């Protein structure tokens, strides 16, 4: 039940991204059930490569708890993490990752590869995939459909 509640919070973050014309991806990080960090994509707005939802949420969580280690935390994200974000998850020692929609083009939490469970790394994260998968996926497909229609005009 907590997974659904927190994924809905990540979806709320994704909607914030959509409202400013960004790809609608959102993330929240919890510790003991409490949200300690959140973020949504702002890559187009900021023109900064590192402006992914997960990285923004990690940075906020680090500030909240005063540590780079997020060992007892769970990350909820609407889209499967890319290689960059998966690397940050491993480096920040996040205990668990829950994502909504798979990413067939860049997914590194099971679709193309699973960097979160790579035995050669010094940390691995537990993984739960497909929470509110359809809702998370629809946000993205609807966004790109609308974008293509606007480009035709």
Short mmCIF file of C-alpha atoms in Angstrom, two decimals:
data_model
loop_
_atom_site.label_atom_id
_atom_site.label_comp_id
_atom_site.label_asym_id
_atom_site.label_seq_id
_atom_site.Cartn_x
_atom_site.Cartn_y
_atom_site.Cartn_z
CA UNK A 1 0.00 0.00 0.00
CA UNK A 2 2.85 2.44 0.81
CA UNK A 3 4.30 1.78 -2.64
CA UNK A 4 1.11 3.02 -4.28
CA UNK A 5 0.87 6.07 -2.03
CA UNK A 6 4.45 7.11 -2.69
CA UNK A 7 4.24 6.33 -6.42
CA UNK A 8 1.24 8.66 -6.57
CA UNK A 9 3.47 11.34 -5.01
CA UNK A 10 6.06 10.66 -7.73
CA UNK A 11 3.28 10.97 -10.32
CA UNK A 12 2.37 14.35 -8.80
CA UNK A 13 5.99 15.39 -9.37
CA UNK A 14 5.79 14.14 -12.98
CA UNK A 15 2.68 16.27 -13.54
CA UNK A 16 4.66 19.32 -12.34
CA UNK A 17 7.23 18.56 -15.04
CA UNK A 18 4.53 18.23 -17.69
CA UNK A 19 2.99 21.55 -16.67
CA UNK A 20 6.26 23.34 -17.52
CA UNK A 21 6.79 21.46 -20.77
CA UNK A 22 9.28 18.93 -19.44
CA UNK A 23 9.19 15.18 -19.99
CA UNK A 24 6.84 14.03 -17.19
CA UNK A 25 9.06 12.02 -14.89
CA UNK A 26 8.86 12.41 -11.13
CA UNK A 27 10.62 10.94 -8.12
CA UNK A 28 10.33 10.91 -4.34
CA UNK A 29 12.63 9.44 -1.72
CA UNK A 30 11.30 8.17 1.58
CA UNK A 31 12.91 7.22 4.85
CA UNK A 32 10.78 5.40 7.41
CA UNK A 33 7.71 6.27 5.35
CA UNK A 34 8.37 10.01 5.28
CA UNK A 35 9.25 11.89 2.09
CA UNK A 36 12.72 13.41 2.48
CA UNK A 37 13.34 14.39 -1.14
CA UNK A 38 11.42 14.92 -4.35
CA UNK A 39 12.03 16.11 -7.85
CA UNK A 40 10.88 16.19 -11.42
CA UNK A 41 12.67 16.55 -14.72
CA UNK A 42 13.87 20.07 -15.54
CA UNK A 43 16.49 19.21 -18.15
CA UNK A 44 14.95 21.35 -20.90
CA UNK A 45 14.34 24.27 -18.56
CA UNK A 46 17.80 24.18 -16.99
CA UNK A 47 19.68 22.91 -20.06
CA UNK A 48 21.70 20.81 -17.61
CA UNK A 49 22.32 17.14 -18.35
CA UNK A 50 22.07 16.14 -14.69
CA UNK A 51 18.56 17.58 -14.19
CA UNK A 52 16.79 14.23 -13.99
CA UNK A 53 14.05 13.70 -11.41
CA UNK A 54 16.02 11.06 -9.49
CA UNK A 55 19.14 13.20 -9.17
CA UNK A 56 17.16 16.19 -7.94
CA UNK A 57 15.38 14.00 -5.37
CA UNK A 58 18.71 12.49 -4.24
CA UNK A 59 20.24 15.94 -3.78
CA UNK A 60 17.23 17.10 -1.74
CA UNK A 61 17.30 13.92 0.40
CA UNK A 62 21.04 14.40 1.05
CA UNK A 63 20.34 17.92 2.30
CA UNK A 64 17.39 16.77 4.43
CA UNK A 65 19.32 14.09 6.31
CA UNK A 66 22.73 15.77 6.14
CA UNK A 67 24.49 12.82 4.53
CA UNK A 68 25.37 11.48 1.10
CA UNK A 69 24.42 7.99 2.31
CA UNK A 70 20.76 7.14 1.80
CA UNK A 71 21.09 3.60 3.13
CA UNK A 72 17.64 3.22 4.68
CA UNK A 73 15.77 5.03 1.92
CA UNK A 74 13.44 4.05 -0.90
CA UNK A 75 13.33 5.87 -4.23
CA UNK A 76 10.02 5.96 -6.11
CA UNK A 77 10.26 7.03 -9.74
CA UNK A 78 7.69 7.00 -12.52
CA UNK A 79 10.13 5.74 -15.19
CA UNK A 80 12.82 3.11 -14.90
CA UNK A 81 16.17 4.79 -14.12
CA UNK A 82 18.64 5.49 -16.93
CA UNK A 83 22.35 4.52 -16.61
CA UNK A 84 23.27 7.88 -15.06
CA UNK A 85 20.53 7.73 -12.44
CA UNK A 86 21.12 4.04 -11.73
CA UNK A 87 24.76 4.89 -11.06
CA UNK A 88 23.74 7.68 -8.67
CA UNK A 89 21.39 5.27 -6.89
CA UNK A 90 24.23 2.81 -6.35
CA UNK A 91 26.62 5.56 -5.25
CA UNK A 92 24.10 7.02 -2.78
CA UNK A 93 23.49 3.56 -1.27
CA UNK A 94 19.70 3.76 -1.68
CA UNK A 95 18.27 0.55 -0.23
CA UNK A 96 15.27 0.09 -2.52
CA UNK A 97 14.00 1.39 -5.86
CA UNK A 98 10.38 1.27 -6.98
CA UNK A 99 9.54 2.34 -10.52
CA UNK A 100 6.41 2.56 -12.61
CA UNK A 101 6.98 2.26 -16.35
CA UNK A 102 9.86 0.38 -17.97
CA UNK A 103 12.17 2.29 -20.32
CA UNK A 104 12.96 0.23 -23.42
CA UNK A 105 15.50 2.81 -24.67
CA UNK A 106 17.57 3.51 -21.55
CA UNK A 107 16.27 1.39 -18.67
CA UNK A 108 19.08 0.19 -16.42
CA UNK A 109 17.00 -1.39 -13.68
CA UNK A 110 16.16 -4.56 -15.58
CA UNK A 111 15.10 -3.68 -19.11
CA UNK A 112 18.42 -3.22 -20.94
CA UNK A 113 20.56 -4.21 -17.98
CA UNK A 114 20.32 -4.02 -14.21
CA UNK A 115 22.97 -1.77 -12.73
CA UNK A 116 21.13 -1.88 -9.40
CA UNK A 117 21.93 -5.55 -8.96
CA UNK A 118 25.41 -5.71 -10.47
CA UNK A 119 27.43 -8.03 -8.24
CA UNK A 120 30.71 -6.32 -9.12
CA UNK A 121 29.56 -3.08 -7.43
CA UNK A 122 29.94 -2.55 -3.70
CA UNK A 123 26.21 -1.83 -3.30
CA UNK A 124 23.01 -3.30 -4.68
CA UNK A 125 19.48 -1.98 -4.38
CA UNK A 126 16.31 -4.00 -3.99
CA UNK A 127 13.96 -3.47 -6.92
CA UNK A 128 10.20 -3.41 -7.40
CA UNK A 129 9.04 -2.75 -10.95
CA UNK A 130 5.66 -1.93 -12.47
CA UNK A 131 3.93 -0.06 -9.62
CA UNK A 132 1.12 1.93 -11.29
CA UNK A 133 2.80 0.99 -14.56
CA UNK A 134 -0.12 1.98 -16.82
CA UNK A 135 -0.65 5.36 -15.18
CA UNK A 136 3.07 6.18 -15.29
CA UNK A 137 3.37 4.98 -18.88
CA UNK A 138 0.31 6.97 -19.99
CA UNK A 139 1.83 10.18 -18.69
CA UNK A 140 4.76 9.67 -21.04
CA UNK A 141 2.91 8.37 -24.10
CA UNK A 142 0.29 11.15 -23.85
CA UNK A 143 3.02 13.79 -23.47
CA UNK A 144 4.90 12.63 -26.56
CA UNK A 145 1.68 12.22 -28.56
CA UNK A 146 0.73 15.84 -27.75
CA UNK A 147 4.26 17.00 -28.60
CA UNK A 148 4.14 15.31 -32.02
CA UNK A 149 0.69 16.81 -32.73
CA UNK A 150 1.95 20.33 -31.87
CA UNK A 151 4.92 19.89 -34.19
CA UNK A 152 2.57 19.04 -37.07
CA UNK A 153 0.73 22.36 -36.71
#
